[in-house]
Amino acid sequence: MTKYKVAIVGGGISGLTAAIYAAKAGKRTIVLEQQKQLGGRAITNKKQGVYFNLGGHAVYKGEAYEAFRELGLRLDGSTPSVDAYGLWKEQLLPIPTNISSFLQTPLLSWGGKIELAKWIIKLGKMDTSVWNQISIRDWIETQLHDPMLRNVFYALLRTSTYVFAPELHAAGPALKQVQRSLKGVLYLDKGWGTLVEELRELAVQQGVELITGCKVVAVEHQDQKVHSILCKDGTRIEASNVVLTTPPSISHKLVPHADQTALEMWNKQTIPVTVACLDVGLRHLPYPKHQFIYGLDQPIFFTHQSREGKPRPAILSDNGTKVISLFKYHGPQTDAAKDESDLEKVLDVAQPGWRNELVARQFLPKITVVNDFPHMKRIENPGPAVSEIEGLYVAGDWVSHGELLADASVASAKRAVSQILNTREVIKL
Ligand SMILES: Cc1cc2nc3c(=O)[nH]c(=O)nc-3n(C[C@H](O)[C@H](O)[C@H](O)COP(=O)(O)OP(=O)(O)OC[C@H]3O[C@@H](n4cnc5c(N)ncnc54)[C@H](O)[C@@H]3O)c2cc1C
């Protein structure tokens, strides 16, 4: 039986990144993915020539971007303009993002505008880690005075994190994410499927074995040491190190006696984040001015992903179709029919007549954006090593040490691999 130095469960962004770094270090590496295709939540579906991610996806200039650049990925796409509107009582009002909207918008009082300008300048160079121990709500309520500016910041922080629980989200990481979004995000040409494909190509080049359609059912260990992975079809794969990039509940299930390891607490402390997403492909935008909208009195967000940007608009269709993504951020209660109708109503306000221009649509009533985030109830940061079992590691978007979204998937993948490499040097595996 072939023995692998590193076996990775899950072929999403985290698993592929971990595999590439391990293989680049010369370690024999295998990835096992249960689906027929790689990519996890970063796949892109094509409908009538339109590329739909599983809900709108943007690359922030954070840990993932840095790693992808370090690995030499192309990341073709566009940084879109950020002229934004706020939706307040079914009216769209400009959010000050330039001199003209600053002077003209009735959204904020003069006091509110000046406070906003001060905070935007301050945010650019602020050390956000000083706010790690308080919630977004506490930060907003103690630092901001103007009531409408508070609404703007609730929307800005919710949109940057996808979390509709300001009383739970740690303010520091959320503010850092806003800092990053102010630098401009990247919408990828043909969606995140191209990123997955670039990672796949690189993994193959580095000699990683990629197995799809293989559901892992157990990570076997003995004498507190990992020795193999068992697949549903009965295949057993020997490995000295296993990186689980599966959700926390599945990671817990895969490891016999997980209740006697840190996986027990890491699993219990997670708070998954879900959203409803409506994506539409339109022949033309009936109202081209409305490109980017924050919900100020409801937890929604609207972005035209193929809008003007640098160096050009992102290519999200083969035929010039414009792609709009809308989100409704979920609280504890969800109602798929209401969410869909609320999102359609936003389109009615922003793009009246959009139904006549419709080429393709995708509605995802409830999708997990991240399996956990840096929140106030967290007891400790998970991973990378499950210290009770030698050779067992976790990675993925829930294995955050302050990073958010795909940045957490990538940063945790790198942490797991660097720990494997150091450990191996020490114990000469
Ligand atoms: C609507 C939406 C919008 C988002 N927007 C952004 C954004 O703008 N920016 C951003 O950075 N991030 C965004 N994200 C988050 C980002 O997509 C995820 O954080 C990232 O794709 C997660 O990658 P992962 O590898 O950690 O997990 P996953 O993609 O979930 O990968 C885990 C893999 O493990 C596999 N698996 C599970 N169990 C088994 C098993 N037993 N055996 C074998 N394989 C198994 C799964 O099939 C899956 O492929 C968004 C997500 C959503 C849903």
Coordinates of C-alpha atoms and ligand atoms in Angstrom, one line a residue:
M1 CA 0.0 0.0 0.0
T2 CA 1.3 3.5 -0.9
K3 CA 2.1 5.6 2.1
Y4 CA 1.5 9.3 1.8
K5 CA 3.2 11.9 3.9
V6 CA 0.2 14.2 3.7
A7 CA -3.4 13.2 3.0
I8 CA -5.9 16.0 2.7
V9 CA -9.7 15.5 3.1
G10 CA -11.6 18.0 1.0
G11 CA -10.7 19.5 -2.3
G12 CA -12.0 23.1 -1.8
I13 CA -9.8 26.2 -1.6
S14 CA -8.3 25.1 1.7
G15 CA -7.5 21.5 0.7
L16 CA -6.0 22.5 -2.7
T17 CA -3.8 25.2 -1.1
A18 CA -2.6 22.9 1.6
A19 CA -1.8 20.2 -1.0
I20 CA 0.2 22.6 -3.2
Y21 CA 2.3 23.9 -0.3
A22 CA 2.9 20.3 1.0
A23 CA 3.9 19.0 -2.4
K24 CA 6.1 22.1 -3.1
A25 CA 8.0 21.1 0.0
G26 CA 8.6 17.7 -1.6
K27 CA 6.1 15.7 0.5
R28 CA 4.0 13.0 -1.2
T29 CA 0.5 14.4 -1.1
I30 CA -3.0 13.2 -1.9
V31 CA -6.4 15.0 -1.8
L32 CA -9.6 13.1 -1.3
E33 CA -12.8 14.9 -2.4
Q34 CA -16.3 13.4 -2.0
Q35 CA -17.8 15.4 -4.9
K36 CA -17.2 14.6 -8.6
Q37 CA -15.6 18.0 -9.0
L38 CA -13.0 20.0 -7.0
G39 CA -13.7 23.4 -5.5
G40 CA -16.2 23.0 -2.7
R41 CA -18.1 26.2 -2.2
A42 CA -15.8 28.0 -4.7
I43 CA -17.3 26.3 -7.8
T44 CA -18.9 28.3 -10.6
N45 CA -22.0 27.1 -12.5
K46 CA -22.6 28.2 -16.1
K47 CA -26.2 28.9 -17.2
Q48 CA -27.1 30.3 -20.7
G49 CA -23.5 31.6 -21.1
V50 CA -23.5 33.3 -17.6
Y51 CA -21.0 32.3 -14.9
F52 CA -22.7 32.1 -11.5
N53 CA -20.6 31.5 -8.4
L54 CA -22.4 30.0 -5.4
G55 CA -23.5 33.6 -4.6
G56 CA -21.3 36.6 -5.4
H57 CA -17.7 36.1 -4.5
A58 CA -14.9 38.8 -4.2
V59 CA -11.2 38.3 -3.5
Y60 CA -10.1 40.6 -0.7
K61 CA -6.5 41.7 -0.6
G62 CA -5.8 39.5 2.4
E63 CA -4.1 36.2 3.2
A64 CA -5.7 34.3 0.3
Y65 CA -4.7 36.9 -2.3
E66 CA -1.1 37.0 -1.0
A67 CA -0.8 33.2 -1.1
F68 CA -2.3 33.0 -4.6
R69 CA 0.2 35.6 -5.8
E70 CA 3.0 33.9 -4.0
L71 CA 2.0 30.7 -5.9
G72 CA 2.0 32.6 -9.2
L73 CA -1.7 32.3 -10.0
R74 CA -3.0 34.7 -12.7
L75 CA -6.2 35.8 -11.0
D76 CA -7.5 37.6 -14.0
G77 CA -10.4 39.9 -13.2
S78 CA -11.4 43.4 -12.2
T79 CA -11.5 45.8 -9.3
P80 CA -14.8 47.5 -9.6
S81 CA -15.7 51.1 -8.8
V82 CA -17.4 51.6 -5.5
D83 CA -20.0 54.3 -6.1
A84 CA -22.6 53.1 -3.6
Y85 CA -26.2 53.7 -2.6
G86 CA -27.9 53.0 0.7
L87 CA -31.4 51.5 0.6
W88 CA -33.5 53.3 3.3
K89 CA -37.3 53.1 3.4
E90 CA -37.4 51.8 -0.2
Q91 CA -35.5 54.8 -1.4
L92 CA -31.9 54.7 -2.8
L93 CA -29.7 57.5 -1.5
P94 CA -26.0 57.9 -2.4
I95 CA -23.4 57.0 0.1
P96 CA -20.6 59.5 0.1
T97 CA -17.7 57.9 -1.7
N98 CA -16.5 61.0 -3.7
I99 CA -16.7 64.8 -3.5
S100 CA -20.0 65.0 -5.5
S101 CA -21.9 62.4 -3.5
F102 CA -20.4 63.8 -0.2
L103 CA -21.8 67.3 -1.0
Q104 CA -25.1 66.2 -2.5
T105 CA -26.4 63.2 -0.6
P106 CA -29.3 63.8 1.8
L107 CA -28.5 60.5 3.5
L108 CA -26.3 62.0 6.2
S109 CA -26.4 65.3 8.1
W110 CA -23.3 67.5 7.8
G111 CA -22.2 66.3 11.2
G112 CA -22.6 62.7 9.9
K113 CA -20.6 63.4 6.7
I114 CA -17.7 64.9 8.6
E115 CA -17.7 62.0 11.1
L116 CA -17.7 59.6 8.2
A117 CA -14.8 61.3 6.5
K118 CA -12.8 61.3 9.8
W119 CA -13.4 57.6 10.2
I120 CA -12.5 56.7 6.6
I121 CA -9.2 58.5 7.1
K122 CA -8.6 56.9 10.5
L123 CA -9.6 53.4 9.3
G124 CA -6.9 53.5 6.6
K125 CA -4.1 53.3 9.1
M126 CA -5.7 52.0 12.3
D127 CA -4.4 49.0 14.1
T128 CA -7.7 47.1 14.2
S129 CA -6.4 44.5 16.6
V130 CA -7.0 46.8 19.6
W131 CA -10.8 46.1 18.9
N132 CA -10.4 42.3 18.9
Q133 CA -12.0 41.9 22.4
I134 CA -15.2 43.9 21.7
S135 CA -18.2 43.2 19.4
I136 CA -19.1 45.2 16.3
R137 CA -22.2 46.5 18.1
D138 CA -20.1 47.8 21.1
W139 CA -17.6 49.4 18.7
I140 CA -20.3 51.1 16.7
E141 CA -22.4 52.3 19.7
T142 CA -19.3 53.6 21.6
Q143 CA -17.3 55.1 18.7
L144 CA -19.9 56.6 16.3
H145 CA -22.3 59.3 17.2
D146 CA -24.5 60.0 14.2
P147 CA -27.4 57.6 14.1
M148 CA -27.5 57.2 10.3
L149 CA -23.7 56.8 10.2
R150 CA -24.2 53.9 12.6
N151 CA -26.6 52.3 10.1
V152 CA -24.0 52.8 7.3
F153 CA -21.3 51.1 9.4
Y154 CA -23.6 48.2 10.4
A155 CA -24.2 47.6 6.7
L156 CA -20.6 48.1 5.8
L157 CA -19.4 45.6 8.4
R158 CA -22.2 43.1 7.7
T159 CA -21.4 43.2 3.9
S160 CA -17.6 42.7 4.5
T161 CA -18.1 39.8 6.9
Y162 CA -21.4 38.3 5.7
V163 CA -22.4 38.1 9.4
F164 CA -25.7 39.5 10.6
A165 CA -24.9 39.3 14.3
P166 CA -23.1 42.5 15.3
E167 CA -23.4 41.6 19.0
L168 CA -21.3 38.4 18.3
H169 CA -18.7 39.4 15.7
A170 CA -15.4 40.6 17.1
A171 CA -14.9 44.2 15.9
G172 CA -11.1 44.0 15.2
P173 CA -11.2 41.4 12.3
A174 CA -14.4 43.0 10.9
L175 CA -12.8 46.4 10.8
K176 CA -9.7 44.9 9.2
Q177 CA -11.9 43.4 6.5
V178 CA -13.4 46.9 5.9
Q179 CA -9.9 48.3 5.6
R180 CA -9.3 45.7 2.9
S181 CA -12.5 46.3 1.0
L182 CA -11.7 50.0 0.9
K183 CA -8.5 49.1 -1.0
G184 CA -10.7 47.4 -3.6
V185 CA -11.7 43.8 -4.1
L186 CA -11.2 41.6 -7.1
Y187 CA -14.1 40.0 -9.1
L188 CA -12.6 37.1 -11.1
D189 CA -13.2 36.6 -14.8
K190 CA -15.6 33.6 -15.3
G191 CA -16.0 33.3 -11.5
W192 CA -14.1 31.4 -8.8
G193 CA -14.2 28.3 -10.9
T194 CA -11.1 29.8 -12.7
L195 CA -9.3 30.1 -9.4
V196 CA -10.1 26.4 -8.6
E197 CA -8.8 25.4 -12.0
E198 CA -5.6 27.4 -11.5
L199 CA -5.1 25.7 -8.1
R200 CA -5.9 22.3 -9.7
E201 CA -3.3 22.8 -12.5
L202 CA -0.7 23.8 -10.0
A203 CA -1.4 20.9 -7.7
V204 CA -1.0 18.5 -10.6
Q205 CA 2.2 20.2 -11.7
Q206 CA 3.5 19.7 -8.2
G207 CA 2.7 16.0 -8.3
V208 CA -0.4 16.0 -6.0
E209 CA -2.7 13.1 -6.5
L210 CA -6.3 14.4 -6.7
I211 CA -9.0 11.9 -6.2
T212 CA -12.6 13.0 -6.7
G213 CA -15.8 11.0 -5.9
C214 CA -14.1 9.6 -2.8
K215 CA -16.0 10.1 0.5
V216 CA -13.8 9.7 3.5
V217 CA -15.6 7.9 6.4
A218 CA -12.9 7.7 9.0
V219 CA -9.4 8.9 10.0
E220 CA -7.9 5.9 11.7
H221 CA -5.4 6.4 14.6
Q222 CA -3.7 4.2 17.1
D223 CA -1.6 5.0 20.1
Q224 CA -2.4 8.7 19.6
K225 CA -1.0 8.6 16.1
V226 CA -2.7 8.9 12.7
H227 CA -2.0 6.0 10.4
S228 CA -4.7 5.9 7.6
I229 CA -7.8 7.1 6.0
L230 CA -10.8 4.9 5.3
C231 CA -13.0 5.7 2.3
K232 CA -16.7 4.8 1.8
D233 CA -15.8 2.3 -0.9
G234 CA -13.5 0.4 1.5
T235 CA -10.2 1.8 0.2
R236 CA -7.7 2.4 2.9
I237 CA -5.0 5.1 2.4
E238 CA -2.0 5.1 4.6
A239 CA -0.7 8.5 5.7
S240 CA 1.5 9.9 8.4
N241 CA -0.3 13.3 8.4
V242 CA -3.9 14.1 7.7
V243 CA -5.4 17.5 7.2
L244 CA -9.1 17.7 7.6
T245 CA -10.6 20.7 5.6
T246 CA -14.1 19.5 6.1
P247 CA -16.7 21.4 8.2
P248 CA -16.3 21.1 12.0
S249 CA -19.2 18.7 12.5
I250 CA -17.9 16.4 9.8
S251 CA -14.3 16.6 11.1
H252 CA -15.6 15.6 14.5
K253 CA -17.6 12.7 13.0
L254 CA -14.6 11.3 11.0
V255 CA -12.3 10.9 13.9
P256 CA -13.0 8.0 16.3
H257 CA -13.0 9.3 20.0
A258 CA -13.1 12.9 18.8
D259 CA -14.9 13.7 22.0
Q260 CA -11.6 13.2 23.8
T261 CA -9.8 15.7 21.7
A262 CA -10.0 19.5 21.0
L263 CA -12.3 18.8 18.1
E264 CA -15.1 18.4 20.6
M265 CA -14.8 22.0 21.9
W266 CA -14.0 23.5 18.5
N267 CA -17.1 21.9 17.0
K268 CA -19.3 23.0 19.9
Q269 CA -18.1 26.6 19.8
T270 CA -18.9 27.2 16.0
I271 CA -21.6 29.4 14.8
P272 CA -22.3 28.8 11.1
V273 CA -23.2 31.8 8.9
T274 CA -25.8 31.4 6.1
V275 CA -27.3 33.7 3.5
A276 CA -29.9 33.6 0.7
C277 CA -28.5 34.5 -2.7
L278 CA -30.2 35.6 -5.8
D279 CA -28.0 36.0 -8.9
V280 CA -29.4 37.3 -12.2
G281 CA -28.0 37.7 -15.7
L282 CA -29.5 40.7 -17.5
R283 CA -29.2 41.7 -21.2
H284 CA -29.0 45.3 -20.1
L285 CA -29.3 47.2 -16.9
P286 CA -32.5 49.2 -17.0
Y287 CA -30.9 51.7 -14.5
P288 CA -27.1 51.6 -15.0
K289 CA -26.5 54.2 -12.2
H290 CA -27.4 51.6 -9.5
Q291 CA -24.4 49.3 -9.3
F292 CA -23.7 48.7 -5.6
I293 CA -26.3 49.0 -2.8
Y294 CA -26.1 48.5 1.0
G295 CA -29.4 47.8 2.8
L296 CA -29.5 50.2 5.7
D297 CA -32.8 49.2 7.2
Q298 CA -32.8 45.6 6.0
P299 CA -29.9 43.0 5.9
I300 CA -29.4 43.0 2.1
F301 CA -26.7 43.7 -0.4
F302 CA -26.7 44.3 -4.2
T303 CA -23.7 44.3 -6.4
H304 CA -23.4 44.5 -10.2
Q305 CA -20.3 42.2 -10.6
S306 CA -19.7 43.1 -14.3
R307 CA -19.6 46.9 -13.7
E308 CA -16.8 49.2 -14.8
G309 CA -13.6 48.6 -13.0
K310 CA -9.8 48.4 -13.3
P311 CA -8.4 47.4 -15.8
R312 CA -11.9 46.7 -17.3
P313 CA -15.1 45.1 -16.2
A314 CA -14.9 41.5 -15.0
I315 CA -16.0 39.0 -17.6
L316 CA -18.9 37.1 -16.1
S317 CA -20.6 35.9 -19.3
D318 CA -19.7 34.7 -22.8
N319 CA -22.2 37.0 -24.4
G320 CA -22.0 40.4 -22.6
T321 CA -24.8 39.5 -20.2
K322 CA -24.5 41.7 -17.0
V323 CA -24.4 39.8 -13.7
I324 CA -26.0 41.1 -10.5
S325 CA -25.6 39.3 -7.1
L326 CA -27.9 39.9 -4.2
F327 CA -27.7 38.6 -0.7
K328 CA -30.0 38.5 2.3
Y329 CA -27.9 37.9 5.4
H330 CA -29.6 35.5 7.8
G331 CA -30.4 36.0 11.4
P332 CA -31.6 33.0 13.5
Q333 CA -34.9 32.6 11.5
T334 CA -35.0 32.0 7.8
D335 CA -37.9 31.9 5.3
A336 CA -36.9 31.0 1.8
A337 CA -40.0 32.3 0.1
K338 CA -39.8 35.6 1.9
D339 CA -36.1 35.9 1.3
E340 CA -36.6 35.4 -2.5
S341 CA -39.4 37.9 -2.6
D342 CA -37.4 40.5 -0.5
L343 CA -34.4 40.2 -2.9
E344 CA -36.7 40.5 -6.0
K345 CA -38.2 43.7 -4.4
V346 CA -34.7 45.2 -4.1
L347 CA -34.2 44.5 -7.8
D348 CA -37.6 46.1 -8.5
V349 CA -36.4 49.3 -6.7
A350 CA -32.8 49.2 -8.2
Q351 CA -33.5 47.9 -11.7
P352 CA -37.2 48.4 -12.5
G353 CA -38.1 46.3 -15.6
W354 CA -35.3 43.8 -14.9
R355 CA -37.7 40.8 -15.6
N356 CA -37.8 41.9 -19.3
E357 CA -34.0 41.7 -19.5
L358 CA -33.6 38.3 -17.7
V359 CA -31.2 35.8 -19.4
A360 CA -30.6 33.5 -16.4
R361 CA -31.1 33.3 -12.7
Q362 CA -29.9 31.3 -9.7
F363 CA -31.6 31.4 -6.3
L364 CA -29.8 29.7 -3.3
P365 CA -32.2 29.8 -0.4
K366 CA -29.7 28.9 2.4
I367 CA -26.1 28.4 1.8
T368 CA -23.3 28.3 4.4
V369 CA -20.8 31.1 3.7
V370 CA -18.5 30.2 6.6
N371 CA -18.7 27.4 9.2
D372 CA -17.5 29.8 11.9
F373 CA -16.1 33.3 12.4
P374 CA -14.2 35.2 15.2
H375 CA -17.0 35.7 17.7
M376 CA -17.3 36.8 21.3
K377 CA -18.3 33.3 22.5
R378 CA -15.2 31.6 21.0
I379 CA -13.2 29.9 23.7
E380 CA -10.1 29.4 21.6
N381 CA -8.9 29.6 18.1
P382 CA -9.0 26.1 16.5
G383 CA -6.0 24.3 15.0
P384 CA -3.8 23.8 13.2
A385 CA -2.9 20.6 15.2
V386 CA -5.3 18.4 17.0
S387 CA -2.7 17.9 19.7
E388 CA -4.1 14.7 21.2
I389 CA -3.5 12.8 18.0
E390 CA -0.1 13.1 16.3
G391 CA -0.3 13.9 12.6
L392 CA -3.9 15.2 12.7
Y393 CA -4.6 18.8 11.6
V394 CA -7.5 21.0 10.7
A395 CA -7.9 23.7 8.1
G396 CA -10.8 25.5 6.4
D397 CA -12.8 28.7 6.8
W398 CA -13.8 27.8 10.4
V399 CA -10.2 27.4 11.5
S400 CA -9.7 31.1 11.6
H401 CA -7.1 32.9 13.8
G402 CA -8.7 36.2 13.0
E403 CA -8.9 35.8 9.2
L404 CA -12.3 35.9 7.5
L405 CA -13.9 33.9 4.7
A406 CA -11.5 32.3 2.1
D407 CA -8.6 34.1 3.8
A408 CA -9.3 31.8 6.8
S409 CA -9.3 28.7 4.5
V410 CA -6.0 29.7 3.0
A411 CA -4.3 30.9 6.2
S412 CA -5.3 27.8 8.1
A413 CA -4.1 25.6 5.2
K414 CA -0.7 27.3 5.4
R415 CA -0.5 27.0 9.2
A416 CA -1.3 23.2 9.0
V417 CA 1.3 22.6 6.4
S418 CA 4.1 24.6 8.1
Q419 CA 3.4 22.8 11.3
I420 CA 3.6 19.4 9.5
L421 CA 6.9 20.4 8.0
N422 CA 8.4 21.7 11.2
T423 CA 7.2 18.7 13.2
R424 CA 8.6 16.3 10.6
E425 CA 12.0 18.0 10.7
V426 CA 12.0 17.6 14.5
I427 CA 10.8 14.0 14.6
K428 CA 12.5 13.0 11.3
L429 CA 9.5 11.3 9.8
Ligands
LIG1 C1 -22.6 32.9 -0.9 C2 -21.2 32.9 -0.6 C3 -20.4 34.1 -0.8 C4 -19.1 34.1 -0.4 N1 -18.3 35.2 -0.7 C5 -17.0 35.2 -0.4 C6 -16.2 36.3 -0.7 O1 -16.7 37.3 -1.3 N2 -14.9 36.3 -0.4 C7 -14.3 35.2 0.2 O2 -13.1 35.3 0.5 N3 -15.1 34.1 0.6 C8 -16.4 34.1 0.3 N4 -17.2 33.0 0.6 C9 -16.6 31.9 1.4 C10 -15.7 31.0 0.6 O3 -16.5 30.5 -0.5 C11 -15.4 29.8 1.5 O4 -14.8 30.3 2.7 C12 -14.4 28.9 0.9 O5 -14.7 28.5 -0.5 C13 -14.3 27.6 1.7 O6 -13.3 26.8 1.3 P1 -12.9 25.5 2.2 O7 -12.0 24.7 1.4 O8 -12.5 26.0 3.5 O9 -14.3 24.7 2.4 P2 -15.2 24.0 1.3 O10 -15.2 24.7 0.0 O11 -16.5 23.7 2.0 O12 -14.4 22.6 1.0 C14 -14.5 21.5 1.8 C15 -14.6 20.3 0.9 O13 -14.6 19.1 1.7 C16 -15.4 18.2 1.0 N5 -15.8 17.1 1.9 C17 -16.7 17.2 3.0 N6 -16.8 16.0 3.6 C18 -16.0 15.1 3.0 C19 -15.7 13.8 3.1 N7 -16.3 13.1 4.1 N8 -14.8 13.2 2.3 C20 -14.2 13.9 1.3 N9 -14.5 15.2 1.1 C21 -15.4 15.8 1.9 C22 -16.5 19.0 0.5 O14 -17.2 18.3 -0.6 C23 -15.8 20.3 0.0 O15 -15.4 20.2 -1.3 C24 -18.5 32.9 0.2 C25 -19.3 31.8 0.4 C26 -20.6 31.8 0.0 C27 -21.4 30.5 0.1

